[in-house]
PDB file of C-alpha atoms and ligand atoms in Angstrom:
ATOM      1  CA  MET A 147       0.000   0.000   0.000  1.00 62.00           C
ATOM      2  CA  ALA A 148       1.418   3.395  -1.016  1.00 84.00           C
ATOM      3  CA  LEU A 149       1.322   6.748   0.735  1.00 92.00           C
ATOM      4  CA  ASN A 150      -1.963   8.619   0.513  1.00 93.00           C
ATOM      5  CA  PRO A 151      -1.941  11.837  -1.582  1.00 94.00           C
ATOM      6  CA  THR A 152      -1.511  14.105   1.463  1.00 95.00           C
ATOM      7  CA  GLU A 153       1.411  12.085   2.849  1.00 94.00           C
ATOM      8  CA  ARG A 154       3.057  12.000  -0.570  1.00 93.00           C
ATOM      9  CA  ARG A 155       2.697  15.761  -1.077  1.00 93.00           C
ATOM     10  CA  VAL A 156       4.088  16.537   2.382  1.00 93.00           C
ATOM     11  CA  ALA A 157       6.973  14.082   2.010  1.00 93.00           C
ATOM     12  CA  ALA A 158       7.950  15.673  -1.308  1.00 92.00           C
ATOM     13  CA  ALA A 159       7.896  19.168   0.218  1.00 91.00           C
ATOM     14  CA  THR A 160       9.897  18.282   3.347  1.00 90.00           C
ATOM     15  CA  LYS A 161      13.553  19.181   3.645  1.00 86.00           C
ATOM     16  CA  GLY A 162      15.862  16.201   3.918  1.00 84.00           C
ATOM     17  CA  PHE A 163      18.546  14.089   2.373  1.00 85.00           C
ATOM     18  CA  LEU A 164      16.602  10.950   1.446  1.00 92.00           C
ATOM     19  CA  PRO A 165      16.146  10.410  -2.317  1.00 93.00           C
ATOM     20  CA  ASP A 166      12.743   9.202  -3.520  1.00 93.00           C
ATOM     21  CA  ASP A 167      13.880   5.707  -4.489  1.00 95.00           C
ATOM     22  CA  GLU A 168      15.439   5.169  -1.055  1.00 96.00           C
ATOM     23  CA  ALA A 169      12.319   6.560   0.636  1.00 96.00           C
ATOM     24  CA  GLU A 170      10.156   4.119  -1.329  1.00 96.00           C
ATOM     25  CA  ALA A 171      12.477   1.256  -0.325  1.00 97.00           C
ATOM     26  CA  LEU A 172      12.382   2.318   3.327  1.00 98.00           C
ATOM     27  CA  HIS A 173       8.591   2.376   3.237  1.00 98.00           C
ATOM     28  CA  ALA A 174       8.427  -1.044   1.564  1.00 97.00           C
ATOM     29  CA  ALA A 175      10.786  -2.546   4.141  1.00 98.00           C
ATOM     30  CA  ALA A 176       8.776  -1.165   7.050  1.00 98.00           C
ATOM     31  CA  LEU A 177       5.538  -2.505   5.581  1.00 97.00           C
ATOM     32  CA  ALA A 178       7.050  -5.982   5.961  1.00 95.00           C
ATOM     33  CA  ALA A 179       7.998  -5.412   9.622  1.00 97.00           C
ATOM     34  CA  ASP A 180       6.173  -5.676  12.904  1.00 95.00           C
ATOM     35  CA  GLY A 181       6.089  -2.663  15.192  1.00 92.00           C
ATOM     36  CA  PRO A 182       6.974  -0.626  16.935  1.00 98.00           C
ATOM     37  CA  PHE A 183       9.223   1.303  14.539  1.00 98.00           C
ATOM     38  CA  LEU A 184      11.950   3.734  15.614  1.00 98.00           C
ATOM     39  CA  GLU A 185      14.157   6.078  13.636  1.00 98.00           C
ATOM     40  CA  VAL A 186      17.323   7.832  14.803  1.00 98.00           C
ATOM     41  CA  GLY A 187      17.754  11.151  13.004  1.00 96.00           C
ATOM     42  CA  SER A 188      14.410  12.684  12.030  1.00 95.00           C
ATOM     43  CA  TYR A 189      15.587  16.186  11.003  1.00 94.00           C
ATOM     44  CA  CYS A 190      12.504  17.845   9.454  1.00 95.00           C
ATOM     45  CA  GLY A 191      10.523  14.616   9.126  1.00 96.00           C
ATOM     46  CA  ARG A 192      10.950  13.459   5.547  1.00 96.00           C
ATOM     47  CA  SER A 193      11.661   9.823   6.455  1.00 97.00           C
ATOM     48  CA  ALA A 194       9.149  10.053   9.318  1.00 98.00           C
ATOM     49  CA  VAL A 195       6.363  10.583   6.776  1.00 98.00           C
ATOM     50  CA  TRP A 196       7.354   7.473   4.829  1.00 98.00           C
ATOM     51  CA  LEU A 197       7.850   5.350   7.950  1.00 98.00           C
ATOM     52  CA  GLY A 198       4.805   6.886   9.633  1.00 98.00           C
ATOM     53  CA  ALA A 199       2.639   5.949   6.661  1.00 98.00           C
ATOM     54  CA  ALA A 200       3.915   2.379   6.941  1.00 98.00           C
ATOM     55  CA  ALA A 201       3.287   2.424  10.698  1.00 98.00           C
ATOM     56  CA  ARG A 202      -0.311   3.484  10.133  1.00 97.00           C
ATOM     57  CA  THR A 203      -0.819   0.685   7.619  1.00 96.00           C
ATOM     58  CA  ARG A 204       0.729  -1.816  10.033  1.00 97.00           C
ATOM     59  CA  GLY A 205      -1.315  -0.547  12.987  1.00 97.00           C
ATOM     60  CA  THR A 206       1.756   0.484  14.969  1.00 98.00           C
ATOM     61  CA  VAL A 207       3.729   3.626  15.864  1.00 98.00           C
ATOM     62  CA  LEU A 208       6.988   5.262  14.849  1.00 98.00           C
ATOM     63  CA  PHE A 209       9.194   6.822  17.521  1.00 98.00           C
ATOM     64  CA  ALA A 210      11.150   9.655  15.876  1.00 98.00           C
ATOM     65  CA  VAL A 211      14.346  10.290  17.865  1.00 98.00           C
ATOM     66  CA  ASP A 212      16.430  13.435  17.304  1.00 97.00           C
ATOM     67  CA  HIS A 213      18.015  16.184  19.399  1.00 96.00           C
ATOM     68  CA  HIS A 214      17.047  18.556  16.585  1.00 96.00           C
ATOM     69  CA  ARG A 215      20.298  20.523  16.879  1.00 91.00           C
ATOM     70  CA  GLY A 216      21.609  19.087  13.616  1.00 85.00           C
ATOM     71  CA  SER A 217      24.477  16.725  12.930  1.00 83.00           C
ATOM     72  CA  GLU A 218      28.034  17.956  12.538  1.00 80.00           C
ATOM     73  CA  GLU A 219      27.618  18.154   8.757  1.00 79.00           C
ATOM     74  CA  ASN A 220      24.493  20.342   9.173  1.00 83.00           C
ATOM     75  CA  GLN A 221      26.268  23.076  11.154  1.00 79.00           C
ATOM     76  CA  PRO A 222      27.130  26.504   9.687  1.00 79.00           C
ATOM     77  CA  GLY A 223      30.104  26.301   7.338  1.00 79.00           C
ATOM     78  CA  TRP A 224      29.497  22.639   6.482  1.00 77.00           C
ATOM     79  CA  GLU A 225      28.221  21.304   3.181  1.00 77.00           C
ATOM     80  CA  TRP A 226      24.772  20.262   4.444  1.00 79.00           C
ATOM     81  CA  HIS A 227      23.871  23.437   6.352  1.00 81.00           C
ATOM     82  CA  ASP A 228      20.495  25.104   5.792  1.00 83.00           C
ATOM     83  CA  PRO A 229      20.261  28.577   7.420  1.00 84.00           C
ATOM     84  CA  GLU A 230      16.467  28.357   7.423  1.00 84.00           C
ATOM     85  CA  VAL A 231      16.525  25.819  10.266  1.00 86.00           C
ATOM     86  CA  VAL A 232      18.502  28.089  12.614  1.00 88.00           C
ATOM     87  CA  ASP A 233      16.490  29.381  15.598  1.00 86.00           C
ATOM     88  CA  LEU A 234      17.077  33.139  15.497  1.00 87.00           C
ATOM     89  CA  ALA A 235      16.529  33.467  19.262  1.00 88.00           C
ATOM     90  CA  SER A 236      19.355  31.083  20.140  1.00 86.00           C
ATOM     91  CA  GLY A 237      21.445  31.093  16.984  1.00 85.00           C
ATOM     92  CA  ARG A 238      21.389  27.278  17.117  1.00 88.00           C
ATOM     93  CA  MET A 239      19.767  24.814  14.764  1.00 90.00           C
ATOM     94  CA  ASP A 240      16.296  23.689  15.770  1.00 94.00           C
ATOM     95  CA  THR A 241      14.499  21.346  13.384  1.00 94.00           C
ATOM     96  CA  LEU A 242      11.783  20.298  15.871  1.00 97.00           C
ATOM     97  CA  PRO A 243       9.266  22.959  14.693  1.00 96.00           C
ATOM     98  CA  PHE A 244       9.777  21.719  11.129  1.00 96.00           C
ATOM     99  CA  LEU A 245       9.193  18.107  12.189  1.00 97.00           C
ATOM    100  CA  ARG A 246       5.991  19.064  14.015  1.00 98.00           C
ATOM    101  CA  ARG A 247       4.731  21.016  11.004  1.00 97.00           C
ATOM    102  CA  THR A 248       5.510  18.063   8.737  1.00 97.00           C
ATOM    103  CA  LEU A 249       3.660  15.566  10.939  1.00 98.00           C
ATOM    104  CA  ALA A 250       0.641  17.851  11.320  1.00 98.00           C
ATOM    105  CA  ALA A 251       0.437  18.521   7.571  1.00 98.00           C
ATOM    106  CA  ALA A 252       0.747  14.806   6.811  1.00 98.00           C
ATOM    107  CA  GLY A 253      -1.944  13.890   9.338  1.00 98.00           C
ATOM    108  CA  LEU A 254       0.479  11.644  11.182  1.00 98.00           C
ATOM    109  CA  GLU A 255       0.539  13.177  14.675  1.00 98.00           C
ATOM    110  CA  ASP A 256      -1.303  10.184  16.105  1.00 98.00           C
ATOM    111  CA  VAL A 257       1.148   7.689  14.572  1.00 98.00           C
ATOM    112  CA  VAL A 258       4.564   9.362  14.866  1.00 98.00           C
ATOM    113  CA  VAL A 259       5.821  10.141  18.371  1.00 98.00           C
ATOM    114  CA  PRO A 260       8.747  12.594  18.486  1.00 98.00           C
ATOM    115  CA  VAL A 261      11.316  11.788  21.159  1.00 98.00           C
ATOM    116  CA  VAL A 262      13.614  14.775  21.668  1.00 98.00           C
ATOM    117  CA  GLY A 263      17.114  14.337  23.040  1.00 97.00           C
ATOM    118  CA  PRO A 264      20.511  12.724  22.445  1.00 96.00           C
ATOM    119  CA  SER A 265      19.828   9.372  20.766  1.00 96.00           C
ATOM    120  CA  ALA A 266      22.447   7.383  22.677  1.00 95.00           C
ATOM    121  CA  THR A 267      21.105   8.675  26.007  1.00 96.00           C
ATOM    122  CA  ILE A 268      17.566   7.691  25.049  1.00 98.00           C
ATOM    123  CA  GLY A 269      18.704   4.331  23.681  1.00 98.00           C
ATOM    124  CA  ARG A 270      20.526   3.431  26.881  1.00 95.00           C
ATOM    125  CA  ALA A 271      17.311   3.865  28.869  1.00 97.00           C
ATOM    126  CA  TRP A 272      14.998   2.362  26.236  1.00 98.00           C
ATOM    127  CA  ALA A 273      13.223  -0.899  27.123  1.00 97.00           C
ATOM    128  CA  THR A 274      10.711  -1.651  24.347  1.00 97.00           C
ATOM    129  CA  PRO A 275      11.756  -4.256  21.749  1.00 98.00           C
ATOM    130  CA  LEU A 276      11.622  -2.880  18.203  1.00 98.00           C
ATOM    131  CA  GLY A 277      10.476  -4.539  15.009  1.00 98.00           C
ATOM    132  CA  PHE A 278      12.104  -1.928  12.770  1.00 98.00           C
ATOM    133  CA  LEU A 279      15.033   0.421  13.415  1.00 98.00           C
ATOM    134  CA  PHE A 280      16.213   3.096  10.969  1.00 98.00           C
ATOM    135  CA  VAL A 281      19.658   4.531  11.739  1.00 98.00           C
ATOM    136  CA  ASP A 282      20.176   7.909  10.044  1.00 96.00           C
ATOM    137  CA  GLY A 283      21.723  10.076  12.751  1.00 93.00           C
ATOM    138  CA  GLY A 284      25.125  11.735  12.855  1.00 90.00           C
ATOM    139  CA  HIS A 285      27.733  10.336  10.500  1.00 90.00           C
ATOM    140  CA  GLY A 286      30.907  10.697  12.598  1.00 92.00           C
ATOM    141  CA  ASP A 287      32.498   7.452  13.767  1.00 95.00           C
ATOM    142  CA  ASP A 288      31.922   8.215  17.464  1.00 95.00           C
ATOM    143  CA  VAL A 289      28.262   9.096  16.857  1.00 95.00           C
ATOM    144  CA  VAL A 290      27.598   6.020  14.712  1.00 97.00           C
ATOM    145  CA  ARG A 291      29.272   3.750  17.287  1.00 97.00           C
ATOM    146  CA  ALA A 292      27.242   5.322  20.110  1.00 97.00           C
ATOM    147  CA  ASP A 293      23.990   4.757  18.193  1.00 97.00           C
ATOM    148  CA  GLU A 294      25.094   1.195  17.400  1.00 98.00           C
ATOM    149  CA  ALA A 295      25.718   0.405  21.068  1.00 97.00           C
ATOM    150  CA  ALA A 296      22.553   2.117  22.264  1.00 98.00           C
ATOM    151  CA  TRP A 297      20.003   0.938  19.707  1.00 98.00           C
ATOM    152  CA  LEU A 298      20.847  -2.268  17.834  1.00 98.00           C
ATOM    153  CA  ARG A 299      20.327  -4.402  20.931  1.00 98.00           C
ATOM    154  CA  HIS A 300      16.659  -3.312  20.994  1.00 98.00           C
ATOM    155  CA  VAL A 301      15.788  -4.953  17.664  1.00 98.00           C
ATOM    156  CA  ARG A 302      14.017  -8.222  18.343  1.00 97.00           C
ATOM    157  CA  HIS A 303      14.788 -11.504  16.581  1.00 97.00           C
ATOM    158  CA  GLY A 304      13.463 -11.322  13.025  1.00 97.00           C
ATOM    159  CA  GLY A 305      13.294  -7.527  13.189  1.00 98.00           C
ATOM    160  CA  LEU A 306      14.715  -5.211  10.567  1.00 98.00           C
ATOM    161  CA  LEU A 307      17.546  -2.686  10.665  1.00 98.00           C
ATOM    162  CA  ALA A 308      17.821  -0.019   7.966  1.00 98.00           C
ATOM    163  CA  ILE A 309      21.008   2.033   7.669  1.00 98.00           C
ATOM    164  CA  HIS A 310      21.222   5.177   5.562  1.00 97.00           C
ATOM    165  CA  ASP A 311      24.269   6.678   3.824  1.00 95.00           C
ATOM    166  CA  VAL A 312      26.114   3.400   3.288  1.00 96.00           C
ATOM    167  CA  PHE A 313      28.740   4.240   0.648  1.00 95.00           C
ATOM    168  CA  PRO A 314      30.999   1.340  -0.397  1.00 91.00           C
ATOM    169  CA  ASP A 315      33.017   3.816  -2.513  1.00 91.00           C
ATOM    170  CA  PRO A 316      34.654   6.374  -0.190  1.00 90.00           C
ATOM    171  CA  THR A 317      34.519   9.023  -2.919  1.00 90.00           C
ATOM    172  CA  ASP A 318      30.701   8.955  -2.557  1.00 90.00           C
ATOM    173  CA  GLY A 319      30.587   9.724   1.174  1.00 84.00           C
ATOM    174  CA  GLY A 320      31.899   9.124   4.674  1.00 87.00           C
ATOM    175  CA  ARG A 321      32.833   5.705   6.022  1.00 93.00           C
ATOM    176  CA  PRO A 322      31.155   5.262   9.440  1.00 96.00           C
ATOM    177  CA  PRO A 323      27.691   4.118   8.213  1.00 96.00           C
ATOM    178  CA  PHE A 324      29.355   1.727   5.739  1.00 97.00           C
ATOM    179  CA  GLU A 325      31.601   0.410   8.516  1.00 97.00           C
ATOM    180  CA  LEU A 326      28.532  -0.110  10.723  1.00 98.00           C
ATOM    181  CA  TYR A 327      26.913  -2.115   7.922  1.00 98.00           C
ATOM    182  CA  ARG A 328      30.085  -4.210   7.577  1.00 97.00           C
ATOM    183  CA  ARG A 329      30.277  -4.829  11.348  1.00 98.00           C
ATOM    184  CA  CYS A 330      26.666  -6.019  11.346  1.00 98.00           C
ATOM    185  CA  LEU A 331      27.315  -8.565   8.600  1.00 97.00           C
ATOM    186  CA  ALA A 332      30.612  -9.668  10.156  1.00 97.00           C
ATOM    187  CA  SER A 333      28.900 -10.277  13.507  1.00 96.00           C
ATOM    188  CA  GLY A 334      26.743 -13.012  11.996  1.00 96.00           C
ATOM    189  CA  ALA A 335      23.749 -11.553  13.818  1.00 96.00           C
ATOM    190  CA  TRP A 336      22.402  -9.725  10.768  1.00 98.00           C
ATOM    191  CA  HIS A 337      21.734 -10.718   7.170  1.00 97.00           C
ATOM    192  CA  ASP A 338      21.186  -8.620   4.049  1.00 97.00           C
ATOM    193  CA  VAL A 339      17.599  -8.135   2.941  1.00 96.00           C
ATOM    194  CA  ALA A 340      17.719  -5.277   0.426  1.00 96.00           C
ATOM    195  CA  ALA A 341      19.878  -2.471  -0.955  1.00 97.00           C
ATOM    196  CA  THR A 342      18.666   0.686  -2.715  1.00 97.00           C
ATOM    197  CA  GLY A 343      21.092   3.532  -3.348  1.00 96.00           C
ATOM    198  CA  SER A 344      22.823   4.159  -0.020  1.00 96.00           C
ATOM    199  CA  LEU A 345      20.072   2.390   1.966  1.00 98.00           C
ATOM    200  CA  ARG A 346      20.747  -1.076   3.379  1.00 98.00           C
ATOM    201  CA  VAL A 347      18.155  -3.259   5.080  1.00 98.00           C
ATOM    202  CA  LEU A 348      19.208  -6.167   7.303  1.00 98.00           C
ATOM    203  CA  ARG A 349      17.314  -8.748   9.331  1.00 98.00           C
ATOM    204  CA  ARG A 350      18.288  -9.849  12.833  1.00 97.00           C
ATOM    205  CA  THR A 351      18.765 -13.606  12.739  1.00 94.00           C
ATOM    206  CA  ASP A 352      20.445 -14.336  16.075  1.00 85.00           C
ATOM    207  CA  ARG A 353      18.822 -14.819  19.542  1.00 67.00           C
TER     208      ARG A 353
HETATM  209 MG1   MG B 117      20.920  10.121   5.815  1.00 73.86          MG
END
């Protein structure tokens, strides 16, 4: 089942770094998963619309985790900075108002639950097993490793893990998400399900 016209229009208009083919693949993967769903790195909510639509179809919820202060590569002076998401009162990035606008416009406020704070801190205290985890937070090695330690253990047996920005060729992008993908396969706990662009989907096959 595809997105409804409102969800599709809002997703297309939302700022973000998720190409359409990868968004479609993310949605398709989530439709095949049990809930609850959780994403790390919501930004302005582009992927949350696609995953939220799948959550509605599956009768579950999406927890959308982000501190909303932007990743390193989103800060002023970096390639992926957008001055429009800077809070003029504080001079800091704040993408939470954009996420809330996106979810309201898409009609997904009852399905997508924003969780605001540092993802590793939230993940350490988290207790609910997940059927689907999308990792798309910061791309530095320390940040990726912190998300790995905090969140992967919450995916239940048979659950799915999606990783964004996996670039086998280093000239296409940074290494940490690719190295996370490689560690997952090397562990024997995860197996490849699908690949679209820089999106990889794996299934938990241990425990
Ligand atoms: Mg990404």
